[in-house]
Short mmCIF file of C-alpha atoms and ligand atoms in Angstrom, two decimals:
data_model
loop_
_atom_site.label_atom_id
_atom_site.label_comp_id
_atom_site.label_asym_id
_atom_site.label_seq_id
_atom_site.Cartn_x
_atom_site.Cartn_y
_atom_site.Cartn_z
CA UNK G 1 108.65 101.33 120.45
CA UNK G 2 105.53 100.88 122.63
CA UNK G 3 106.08 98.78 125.38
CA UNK G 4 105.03 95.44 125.39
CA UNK G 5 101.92 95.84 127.91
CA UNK G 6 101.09 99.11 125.89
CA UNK G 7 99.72 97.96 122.52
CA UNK G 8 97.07 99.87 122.43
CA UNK G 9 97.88 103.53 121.94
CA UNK G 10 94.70 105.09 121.95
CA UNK G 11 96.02 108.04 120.50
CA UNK G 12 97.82 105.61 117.30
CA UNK G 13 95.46 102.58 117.93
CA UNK G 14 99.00 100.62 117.44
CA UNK G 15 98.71 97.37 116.80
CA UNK G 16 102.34 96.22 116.45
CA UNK G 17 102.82 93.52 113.91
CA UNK G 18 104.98 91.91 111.39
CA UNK G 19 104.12 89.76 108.32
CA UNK G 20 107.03 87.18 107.96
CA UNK G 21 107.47 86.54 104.27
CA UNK G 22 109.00 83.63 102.65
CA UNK G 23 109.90 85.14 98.94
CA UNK G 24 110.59 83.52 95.63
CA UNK G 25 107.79 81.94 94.79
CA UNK G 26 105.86 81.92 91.48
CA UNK G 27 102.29 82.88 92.84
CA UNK G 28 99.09 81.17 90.29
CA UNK G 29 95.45 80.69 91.08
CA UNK G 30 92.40 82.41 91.53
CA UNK G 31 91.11 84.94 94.23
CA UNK G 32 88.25 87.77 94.40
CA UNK G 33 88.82 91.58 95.10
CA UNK G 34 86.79 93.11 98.47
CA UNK G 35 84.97 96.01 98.50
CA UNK G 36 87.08 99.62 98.53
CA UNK G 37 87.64 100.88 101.24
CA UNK G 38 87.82 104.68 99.46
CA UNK G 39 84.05 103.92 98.40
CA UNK G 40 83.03 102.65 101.82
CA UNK G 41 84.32 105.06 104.38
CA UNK G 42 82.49 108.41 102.53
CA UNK G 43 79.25 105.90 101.96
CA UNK G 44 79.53 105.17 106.02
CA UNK G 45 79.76 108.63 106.53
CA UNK G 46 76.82 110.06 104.24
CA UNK G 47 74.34 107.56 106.16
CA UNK G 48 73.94 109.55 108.51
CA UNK G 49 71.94 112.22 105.95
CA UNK G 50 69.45 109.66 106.50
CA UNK G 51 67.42 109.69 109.49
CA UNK G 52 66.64 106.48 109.25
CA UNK G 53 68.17 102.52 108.56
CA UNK G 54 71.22 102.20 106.19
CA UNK G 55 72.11 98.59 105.10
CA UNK G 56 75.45 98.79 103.08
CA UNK G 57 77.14 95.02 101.48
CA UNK G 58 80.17 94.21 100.18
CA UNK G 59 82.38 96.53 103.19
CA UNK G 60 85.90 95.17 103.78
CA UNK G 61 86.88 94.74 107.71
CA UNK G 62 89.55 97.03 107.92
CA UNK G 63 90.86 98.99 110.26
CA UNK G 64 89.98 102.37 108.63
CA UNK G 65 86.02 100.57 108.53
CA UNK G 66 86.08 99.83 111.84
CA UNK G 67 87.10 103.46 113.09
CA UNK G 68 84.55 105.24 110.83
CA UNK G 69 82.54 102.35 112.97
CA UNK G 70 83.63 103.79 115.85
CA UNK G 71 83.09 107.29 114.76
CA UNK G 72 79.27 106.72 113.89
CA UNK G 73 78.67 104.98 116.91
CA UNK G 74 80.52 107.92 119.41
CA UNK G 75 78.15 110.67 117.80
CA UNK G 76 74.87 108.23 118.91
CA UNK G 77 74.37 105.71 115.57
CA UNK G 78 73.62 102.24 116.54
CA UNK G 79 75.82 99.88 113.38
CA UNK G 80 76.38 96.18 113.83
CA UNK G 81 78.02 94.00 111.12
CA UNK G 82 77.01 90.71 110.44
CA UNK G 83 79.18 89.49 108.08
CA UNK G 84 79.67 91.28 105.21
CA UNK G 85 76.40 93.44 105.99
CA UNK G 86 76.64 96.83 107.94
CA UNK G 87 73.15 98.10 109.73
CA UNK G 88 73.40 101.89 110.36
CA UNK G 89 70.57 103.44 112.31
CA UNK G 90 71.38 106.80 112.60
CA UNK G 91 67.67 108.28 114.09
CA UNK G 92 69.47 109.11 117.22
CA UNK G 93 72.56 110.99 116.65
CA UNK G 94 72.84 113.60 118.96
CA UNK G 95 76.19 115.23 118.77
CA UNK G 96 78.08 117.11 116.22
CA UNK G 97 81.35 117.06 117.20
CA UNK G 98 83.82 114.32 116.26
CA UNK G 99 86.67 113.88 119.06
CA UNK G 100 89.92 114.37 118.58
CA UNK G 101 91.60 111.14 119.03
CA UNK G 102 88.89 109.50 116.70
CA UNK G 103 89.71 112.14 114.08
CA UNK G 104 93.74 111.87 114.43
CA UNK G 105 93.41 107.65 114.24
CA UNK G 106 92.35 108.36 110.67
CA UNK G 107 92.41 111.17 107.89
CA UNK G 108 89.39 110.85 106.22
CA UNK G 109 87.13 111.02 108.85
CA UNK G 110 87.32 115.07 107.74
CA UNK G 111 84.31 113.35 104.91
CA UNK G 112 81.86 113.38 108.34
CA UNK G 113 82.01 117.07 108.57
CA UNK G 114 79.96 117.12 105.04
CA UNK G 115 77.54 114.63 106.64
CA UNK G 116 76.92 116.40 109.68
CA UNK G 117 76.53 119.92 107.85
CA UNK G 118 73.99 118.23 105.22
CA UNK G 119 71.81 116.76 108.06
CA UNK G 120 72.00 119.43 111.11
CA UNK G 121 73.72 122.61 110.08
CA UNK G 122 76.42 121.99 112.70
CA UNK G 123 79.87 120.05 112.64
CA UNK G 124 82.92 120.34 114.99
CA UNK G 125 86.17 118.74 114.29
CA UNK G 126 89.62 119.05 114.21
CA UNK G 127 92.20 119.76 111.66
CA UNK G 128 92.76 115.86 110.43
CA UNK G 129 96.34 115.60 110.86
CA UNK G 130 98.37 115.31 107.85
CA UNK G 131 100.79 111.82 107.40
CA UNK G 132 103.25 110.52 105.63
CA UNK G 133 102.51 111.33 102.40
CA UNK G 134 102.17 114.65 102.81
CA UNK G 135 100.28 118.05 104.36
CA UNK G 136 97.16 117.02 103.26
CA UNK G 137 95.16 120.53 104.22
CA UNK G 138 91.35 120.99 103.67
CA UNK G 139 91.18 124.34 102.57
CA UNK G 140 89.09 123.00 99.23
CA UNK G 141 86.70 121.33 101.69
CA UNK G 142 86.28 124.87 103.88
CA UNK G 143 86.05 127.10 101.11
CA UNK G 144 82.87 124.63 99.23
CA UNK G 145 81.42 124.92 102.76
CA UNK G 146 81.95 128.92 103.04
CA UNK G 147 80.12 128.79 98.97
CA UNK G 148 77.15 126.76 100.50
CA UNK G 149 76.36 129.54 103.26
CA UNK G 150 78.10 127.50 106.24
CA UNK G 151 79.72 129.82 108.82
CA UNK G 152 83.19 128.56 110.09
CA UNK G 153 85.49 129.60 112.99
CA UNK G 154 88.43 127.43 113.97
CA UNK G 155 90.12 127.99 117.42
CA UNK G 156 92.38 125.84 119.31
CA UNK G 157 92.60 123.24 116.41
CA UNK G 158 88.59 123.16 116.24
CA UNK G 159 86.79 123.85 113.35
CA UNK G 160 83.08 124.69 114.60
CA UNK G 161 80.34 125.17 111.26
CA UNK G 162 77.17 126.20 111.44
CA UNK G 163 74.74 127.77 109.50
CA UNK G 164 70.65 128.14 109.33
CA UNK G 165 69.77 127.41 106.19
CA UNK G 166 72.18 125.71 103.17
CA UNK G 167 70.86 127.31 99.57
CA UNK G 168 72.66 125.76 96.64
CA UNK G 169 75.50 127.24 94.62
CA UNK G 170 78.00 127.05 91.96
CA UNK G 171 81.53 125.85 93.46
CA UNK G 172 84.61 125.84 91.42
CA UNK G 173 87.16 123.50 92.70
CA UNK G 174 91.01 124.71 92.73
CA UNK G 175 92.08 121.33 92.31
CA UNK G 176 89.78 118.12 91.92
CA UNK G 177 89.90 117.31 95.29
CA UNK G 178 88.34 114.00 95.95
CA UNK G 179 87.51 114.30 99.48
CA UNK G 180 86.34 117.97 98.61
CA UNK G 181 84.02 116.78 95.88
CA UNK G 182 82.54 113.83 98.35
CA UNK G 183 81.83 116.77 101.66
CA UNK G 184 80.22 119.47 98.53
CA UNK G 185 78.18 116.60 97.63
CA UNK G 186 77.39 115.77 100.89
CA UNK G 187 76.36 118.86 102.42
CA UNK G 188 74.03 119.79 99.43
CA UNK G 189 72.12 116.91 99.49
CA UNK G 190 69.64 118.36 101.46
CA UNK G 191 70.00 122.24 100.67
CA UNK G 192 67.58 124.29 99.66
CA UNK G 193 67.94 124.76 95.22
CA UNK G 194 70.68 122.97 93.14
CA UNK G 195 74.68 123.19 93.40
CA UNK G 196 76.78 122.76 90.64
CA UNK G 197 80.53 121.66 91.47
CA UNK G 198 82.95 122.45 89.01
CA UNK G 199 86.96 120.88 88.50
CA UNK G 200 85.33 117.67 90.46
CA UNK G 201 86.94 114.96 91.48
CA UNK G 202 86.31 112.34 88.91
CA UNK G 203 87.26 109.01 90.96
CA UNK G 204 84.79 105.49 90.58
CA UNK G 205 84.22 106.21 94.49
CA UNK G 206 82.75 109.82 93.62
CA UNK G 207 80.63 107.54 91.43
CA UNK G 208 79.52 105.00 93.82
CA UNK G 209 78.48 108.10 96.73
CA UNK G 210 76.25 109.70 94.32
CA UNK G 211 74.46 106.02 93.25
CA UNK G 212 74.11 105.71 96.77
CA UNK G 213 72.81 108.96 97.38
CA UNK G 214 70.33 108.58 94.85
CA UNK G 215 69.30 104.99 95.66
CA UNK G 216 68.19 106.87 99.19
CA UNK G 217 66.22 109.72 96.90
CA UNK G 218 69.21 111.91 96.72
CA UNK G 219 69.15 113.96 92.62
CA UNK G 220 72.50 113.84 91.86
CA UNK G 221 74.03 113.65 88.25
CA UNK G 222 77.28 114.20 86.81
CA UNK G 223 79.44 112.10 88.87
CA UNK G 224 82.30 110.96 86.80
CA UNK G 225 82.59 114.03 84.97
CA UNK G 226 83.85 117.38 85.94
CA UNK G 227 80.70 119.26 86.72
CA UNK G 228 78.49 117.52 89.12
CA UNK G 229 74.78 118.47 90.19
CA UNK G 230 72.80 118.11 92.97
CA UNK G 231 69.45 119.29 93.07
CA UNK G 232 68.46 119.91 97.28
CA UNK G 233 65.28 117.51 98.60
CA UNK G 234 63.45 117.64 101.75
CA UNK G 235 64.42 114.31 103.06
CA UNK G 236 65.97 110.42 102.19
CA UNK G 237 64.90 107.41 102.47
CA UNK G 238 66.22 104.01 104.11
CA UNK G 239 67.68 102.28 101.32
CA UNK G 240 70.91 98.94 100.95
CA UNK G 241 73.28 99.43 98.49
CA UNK G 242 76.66 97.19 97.88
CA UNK G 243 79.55 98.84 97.73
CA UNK G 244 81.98 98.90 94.71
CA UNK G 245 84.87 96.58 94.44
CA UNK G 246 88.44 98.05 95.78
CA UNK G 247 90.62 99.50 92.42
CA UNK G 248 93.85 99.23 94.24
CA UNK G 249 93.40 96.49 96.40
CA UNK G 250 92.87 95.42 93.13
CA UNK G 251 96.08 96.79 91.45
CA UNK G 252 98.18 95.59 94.41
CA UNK G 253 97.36 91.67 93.97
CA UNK G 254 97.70 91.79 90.29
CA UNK G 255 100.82 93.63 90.74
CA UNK G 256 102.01 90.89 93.37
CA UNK G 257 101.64 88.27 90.95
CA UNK G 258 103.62 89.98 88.46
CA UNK G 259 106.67 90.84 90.80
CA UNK G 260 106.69 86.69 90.88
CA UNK G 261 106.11 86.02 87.04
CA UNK G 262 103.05 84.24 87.83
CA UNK G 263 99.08 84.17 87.11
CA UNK G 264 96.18 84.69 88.04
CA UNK G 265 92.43 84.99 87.77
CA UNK G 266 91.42 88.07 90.13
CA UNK G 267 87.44 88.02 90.10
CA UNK G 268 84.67 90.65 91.68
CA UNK G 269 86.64 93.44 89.71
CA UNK G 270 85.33 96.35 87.70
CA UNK G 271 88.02 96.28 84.88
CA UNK G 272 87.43 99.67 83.46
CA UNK G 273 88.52 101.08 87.09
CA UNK G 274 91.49 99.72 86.19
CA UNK G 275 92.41 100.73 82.86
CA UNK G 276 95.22 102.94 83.77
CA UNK G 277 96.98 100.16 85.82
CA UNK G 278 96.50 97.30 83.34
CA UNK G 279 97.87 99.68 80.52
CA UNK G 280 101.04 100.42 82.57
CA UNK G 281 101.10 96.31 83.06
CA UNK G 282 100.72 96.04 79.80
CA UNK G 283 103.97 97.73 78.70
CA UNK G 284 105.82 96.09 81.35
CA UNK G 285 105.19 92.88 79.13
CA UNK G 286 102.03 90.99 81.19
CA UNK G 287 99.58 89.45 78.92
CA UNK G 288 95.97 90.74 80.38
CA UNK G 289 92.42 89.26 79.37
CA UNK G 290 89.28 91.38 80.76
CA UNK G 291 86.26 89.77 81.55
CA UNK G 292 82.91 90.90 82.97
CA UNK G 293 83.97 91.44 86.26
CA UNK G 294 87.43 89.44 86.28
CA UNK G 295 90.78 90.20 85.20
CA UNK G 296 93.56 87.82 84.32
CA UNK G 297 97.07 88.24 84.50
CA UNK G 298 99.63 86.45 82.99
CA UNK G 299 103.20 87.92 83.65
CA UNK G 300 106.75 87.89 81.78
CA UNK G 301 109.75 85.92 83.56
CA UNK G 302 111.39 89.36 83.54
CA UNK G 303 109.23 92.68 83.31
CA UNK G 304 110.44 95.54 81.28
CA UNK G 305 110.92 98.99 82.63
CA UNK G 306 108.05 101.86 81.83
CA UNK G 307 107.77 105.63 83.05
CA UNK G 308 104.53 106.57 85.02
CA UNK G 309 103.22 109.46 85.87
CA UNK G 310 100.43 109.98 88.87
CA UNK G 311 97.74 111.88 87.81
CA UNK G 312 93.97 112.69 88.88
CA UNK G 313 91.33 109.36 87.39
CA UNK G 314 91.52 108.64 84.81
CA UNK G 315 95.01 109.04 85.08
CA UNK G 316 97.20 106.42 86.61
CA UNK G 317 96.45 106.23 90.23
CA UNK G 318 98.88 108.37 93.20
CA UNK G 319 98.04 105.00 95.43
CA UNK G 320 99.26 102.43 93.10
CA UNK G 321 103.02 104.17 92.84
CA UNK G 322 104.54 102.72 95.66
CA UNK G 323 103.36 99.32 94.42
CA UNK G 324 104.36 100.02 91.01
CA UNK G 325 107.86 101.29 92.10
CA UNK G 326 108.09 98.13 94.23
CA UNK G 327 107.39 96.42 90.70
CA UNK G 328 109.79 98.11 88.88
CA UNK G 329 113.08 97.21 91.23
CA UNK G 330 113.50 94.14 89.29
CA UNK G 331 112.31 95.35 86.30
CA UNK G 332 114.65 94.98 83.04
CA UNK G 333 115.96 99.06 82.05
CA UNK G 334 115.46 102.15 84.21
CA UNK G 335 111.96 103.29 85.17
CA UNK G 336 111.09 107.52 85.91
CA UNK G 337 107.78 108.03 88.19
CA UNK G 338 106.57 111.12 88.81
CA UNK G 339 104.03 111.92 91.67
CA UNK G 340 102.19 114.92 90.93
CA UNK G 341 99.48 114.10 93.20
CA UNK G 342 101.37 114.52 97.53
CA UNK G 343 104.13 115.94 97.98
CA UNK G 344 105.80 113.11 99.91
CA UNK G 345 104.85 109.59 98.92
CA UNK G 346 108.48 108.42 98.35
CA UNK G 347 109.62 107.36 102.47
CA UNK G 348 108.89 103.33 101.74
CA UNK G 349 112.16 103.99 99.04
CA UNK G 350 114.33 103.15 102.13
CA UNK G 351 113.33 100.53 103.01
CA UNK G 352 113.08 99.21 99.31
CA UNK G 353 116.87 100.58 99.54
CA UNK G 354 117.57 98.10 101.93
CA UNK G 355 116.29 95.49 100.12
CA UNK G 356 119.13 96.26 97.20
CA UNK G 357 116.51 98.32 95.42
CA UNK G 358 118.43 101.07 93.04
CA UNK G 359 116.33 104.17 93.54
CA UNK G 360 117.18 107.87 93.65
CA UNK G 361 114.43 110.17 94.70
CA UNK G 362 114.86 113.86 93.26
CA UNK G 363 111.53 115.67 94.91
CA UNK G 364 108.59 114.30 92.99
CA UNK G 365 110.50 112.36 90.72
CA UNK G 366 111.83 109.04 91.51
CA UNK G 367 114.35 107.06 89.18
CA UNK G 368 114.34 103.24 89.42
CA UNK G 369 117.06 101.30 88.12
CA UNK G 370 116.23 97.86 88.20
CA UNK G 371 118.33 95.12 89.78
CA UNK G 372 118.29 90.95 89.14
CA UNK G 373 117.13 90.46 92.56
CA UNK G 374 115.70 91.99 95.42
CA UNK G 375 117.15 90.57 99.14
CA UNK G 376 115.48 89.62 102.12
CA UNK G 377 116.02 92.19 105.03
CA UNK G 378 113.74 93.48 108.01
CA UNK G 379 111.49 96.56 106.91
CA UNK G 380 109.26 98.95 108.38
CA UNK G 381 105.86 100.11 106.79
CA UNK G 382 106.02 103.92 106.85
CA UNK G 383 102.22 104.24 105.32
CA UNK G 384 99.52 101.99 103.72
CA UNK G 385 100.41 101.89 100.33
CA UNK G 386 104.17 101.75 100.84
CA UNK G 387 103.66 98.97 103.41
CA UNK G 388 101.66 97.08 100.55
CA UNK G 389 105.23 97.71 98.02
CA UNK G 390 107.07 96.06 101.01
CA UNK G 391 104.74 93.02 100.84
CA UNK G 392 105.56 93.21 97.16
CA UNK G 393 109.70 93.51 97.24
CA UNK G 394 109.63 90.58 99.83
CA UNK G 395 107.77 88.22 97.68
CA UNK G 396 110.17 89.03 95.21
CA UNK G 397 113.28 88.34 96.72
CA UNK G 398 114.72 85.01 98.02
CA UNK G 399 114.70 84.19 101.49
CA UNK G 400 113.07 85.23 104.52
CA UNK G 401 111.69 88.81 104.63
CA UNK G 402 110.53 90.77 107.97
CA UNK G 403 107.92 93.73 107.59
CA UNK G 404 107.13 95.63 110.66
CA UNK G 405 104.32 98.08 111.67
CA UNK G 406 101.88 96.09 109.32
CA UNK G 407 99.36 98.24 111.17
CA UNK G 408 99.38 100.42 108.35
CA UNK G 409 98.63 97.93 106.18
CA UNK G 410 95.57 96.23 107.82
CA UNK G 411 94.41 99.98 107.85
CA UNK G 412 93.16 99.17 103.54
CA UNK G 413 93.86 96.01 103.27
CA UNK G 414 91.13 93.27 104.04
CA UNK G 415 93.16 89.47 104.65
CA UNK G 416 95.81 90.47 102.24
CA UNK G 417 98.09 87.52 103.89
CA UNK G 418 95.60 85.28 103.14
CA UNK G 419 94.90 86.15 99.74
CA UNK G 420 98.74 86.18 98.57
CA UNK G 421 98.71 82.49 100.60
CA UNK G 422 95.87 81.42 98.40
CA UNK G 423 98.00 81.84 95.29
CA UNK G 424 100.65 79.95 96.88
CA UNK G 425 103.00 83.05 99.09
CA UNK G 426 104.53 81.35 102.31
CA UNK G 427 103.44 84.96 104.52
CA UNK G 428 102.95 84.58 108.37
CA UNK G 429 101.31 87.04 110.99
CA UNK G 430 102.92 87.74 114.42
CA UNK G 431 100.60 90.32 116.18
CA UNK G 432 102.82 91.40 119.42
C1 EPZ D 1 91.52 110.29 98.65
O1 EPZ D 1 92.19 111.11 99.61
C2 EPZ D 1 91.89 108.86 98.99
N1 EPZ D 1 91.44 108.55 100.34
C3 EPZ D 1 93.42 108.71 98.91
O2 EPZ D 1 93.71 107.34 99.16
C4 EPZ D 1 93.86 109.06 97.48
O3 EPZ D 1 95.27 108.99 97.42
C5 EPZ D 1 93.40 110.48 97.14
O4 EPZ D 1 91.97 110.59 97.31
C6 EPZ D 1 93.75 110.87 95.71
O5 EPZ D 1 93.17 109.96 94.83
C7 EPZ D 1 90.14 108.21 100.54
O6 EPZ D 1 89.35 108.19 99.62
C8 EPZ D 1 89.75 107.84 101.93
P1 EPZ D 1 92.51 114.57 97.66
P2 EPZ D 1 91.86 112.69 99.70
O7 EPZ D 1 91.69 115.51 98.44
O8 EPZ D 1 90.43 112.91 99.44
C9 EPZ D 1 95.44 118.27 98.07
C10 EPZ D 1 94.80 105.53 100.19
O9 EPZ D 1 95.98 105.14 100.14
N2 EPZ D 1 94.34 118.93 98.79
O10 EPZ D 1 92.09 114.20 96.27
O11 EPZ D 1 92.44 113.19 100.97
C11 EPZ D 1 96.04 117.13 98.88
O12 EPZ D 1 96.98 117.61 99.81
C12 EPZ D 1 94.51 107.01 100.33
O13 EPZ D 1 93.80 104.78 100.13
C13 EPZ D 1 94.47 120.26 99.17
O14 EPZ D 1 95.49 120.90 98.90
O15 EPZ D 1 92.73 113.23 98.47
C14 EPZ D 1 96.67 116.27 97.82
O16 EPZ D 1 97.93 116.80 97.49
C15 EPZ D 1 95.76 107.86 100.43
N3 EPZ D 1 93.45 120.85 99.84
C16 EPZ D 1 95.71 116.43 96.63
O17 EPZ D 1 94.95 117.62 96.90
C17 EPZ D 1 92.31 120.17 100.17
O18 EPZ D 1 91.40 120.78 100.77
C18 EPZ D 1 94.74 115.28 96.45
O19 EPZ D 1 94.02 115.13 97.65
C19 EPZ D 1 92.20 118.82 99.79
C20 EPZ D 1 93.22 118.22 99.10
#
């Protein structure tokens, strides 16, 4: 446990927390989505293609925002926020190496390496460190670099690239990576001839880089499907572009009404990103109308059990399963989940265990039996998305409910507390 004049870890950026949760209550009302935070950190990183001024709207202040932020800002882009508009002026960057303890604070930062590539021919970065859902390697990111020409050599944990010229090329994707698909798309931007990626990622976010690509004179096509192309240019063009809304942020509060048998209107939504979720809420008995961009929610007094399996978009989504499991503790019947997606997204089921879930994890599979109730106990968030089923099991169940390390949470989720306290939760913050 860090020590109390120790917060700051600069190698975990710990900021030790606990949301105090008063459960039990019917939540009703009406709240909007933010912007996703899986759309905004690989739009962050690809303004730096453009030598030039990058306004992006709608990006939620999160922690994993703030530390691509930081990221830009440590290789030489100027970015201020005002509000909810980010200014990215990235005509002086003038490094191409992204430290270590920026890269370890979060995952994803690996999507900079594409950047960097497409704009100078040079990137140096670490191996992103895997966490607790699993290895998370980037072999399908190195071997689309390795297709596009780019020369790599890795020593002491560094991964140096460089290369003098990037010619466009066919790449056939083992697996539809989605941070693989984002880097290929990234570094041929600006190659010389046209790539074709193949087995791509098929995600709403791959969608949203390549309209923002293109809104800064970027010819991409295909995103969405499972061949993407992207025909090189010289150069791109300062451009603003809003950001999608957030699927699971999404998913999560709709799901958090339904754990209390309540309602709600959830607006600034794209409900086609969320057909997979609202099917499986569907079957667990919630009555769903789709508007525009607004979903509403009406749920059961009891929800009935359903089997789910994770799959690549459209299937339903690896980062709604903890939420769904969390869901599916007091659900009427037994409920099978299958994560086919990491190979370790199940360590929130003990603390859900501790709550009186009934859960037996067998490898990827997890079996749910559910319970009347869920009790209040003190938890600890092991990831983001399991943190956010914790939020979920406490409103649930009666009484007073502690959940530690809520670091993880604020990591994807913008005012979460705030939102659940709009629709009537009783949730307070202690920062320590
Ligand atoms: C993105 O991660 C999301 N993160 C994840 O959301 C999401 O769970 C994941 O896509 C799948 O949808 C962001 O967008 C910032 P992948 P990413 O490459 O790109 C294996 C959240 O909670 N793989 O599609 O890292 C990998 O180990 C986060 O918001 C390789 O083997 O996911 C995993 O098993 C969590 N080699 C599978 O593919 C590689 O080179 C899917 O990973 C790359 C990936």
């Amino acid at each position: 446990m860090q020590g109390k004049h120790n917060i700051y870890n600069i190698r975990r950026v710990r900021i030790c927390g606990s949301y105090i949760i008063t459960g039990g209550k019917k939540l009703e009302g009406e709240i909007s989505a933010s912007g996703s935070k899986n759309a905004s950190l690989p739009i962050l990183a690809a303004s730096i293609l453009n030598n030039g001024i990058t306004k992006l709207y709608n990006v939620p202040n999160i922690h994993d925002t703030k530390v691509m932020i930081e990221i830009l800002r440590n290789l030489g882009c100027k970015v201020k926020r005002v509000r909810d508009k980010i200014v990215i002026d990235s005509r002086e960057v003038k490094k191409y190496e992204i430290p270590e303890e920026l890269m370890r604070k979060m995952r994803s930062s690996v999507i900079l390496a594409g950047a960097l590539i497409g704009r100078f021919k040079n990137a140096t970065f670490c191996c992103p460190g895997g966490c607790d859902i699993g290895a998370r390697p980037i072999d399908l990111h190195l071997k689309a670099f390795e297709n596009l020409g780019i020369n790599i050599t890795k020593n002491t944990g560094y991964i140096h690239c460089t290369c003098d010229t990037i010619v466009g090329e066919k790449i056939h994707l083992d697996f539809p990576s989605v941070g693989a698909t984002q880097n290929a798309m990234l570094v041929a931007v600006l190659a010389k001839g046209t790539t074709i990626i193949s087995n791509a990622a098929m995600e709403p976010e791959i969608v949203d880089l390549q309209n923002f690509l293109n809104k800064m004179g970027a010819k991409i096509t295909g995103a969405g499907t499972k061949e993407i192309t992207i025909k090189g240019v010289e150069k791109l063009n300062n451009t603003g572009y809003k950001v999608m809304p957030d699927r699971i942020e999404a998913g999560t509060l709709l799901c958090a009404v339904a754990t209390t048998g309540g309602k709600v209107r959830l607006n600034k939504v794209v409900p086609e990103h969320l057909t997979p979720v609202l099917e499986k809420l569907k079957e667990c008995g919630c009555e769903i109308e789709e508007e525009k961009d607004a979903v509403i929610l009406q749920a059961p007094k009891k929800l009935k059990a359903v089997d789910i399996k994770t799959m690549p978009y459209p299937g339903f989504p690896t980062d709604m399963q903890a939420i769904f499991v969390s869901l599916l503790c007091t659900a009427k019947g037994t409920s099978i989940i299958t994560e086919n997606i990491f190979e370790n997204r199940y360590k929130y089921t003990n603390e859900l265990k501790r709550m009186g879930a009934k859960i037996m994890v067998e490898g990827r599979t997890a079996i749910i039996k559910g319970t009347r109730k869920l009790n209040k106990a003190v938890v600890e968030a092991t990831d983001l998305r399991g943190g956010a089923a914790l939020i979920l099991a406490a409103l649930n169940a009666s009484g007073k409910t502690e959940v530690n390390n809520i670091e993880y949470i604020l990591r994807g989720y913008e005012n979460l507390d705030q939102k659940l306290n709009a629709l009537g939760a009783k949730i307070t913050k202690e920062v320590r």
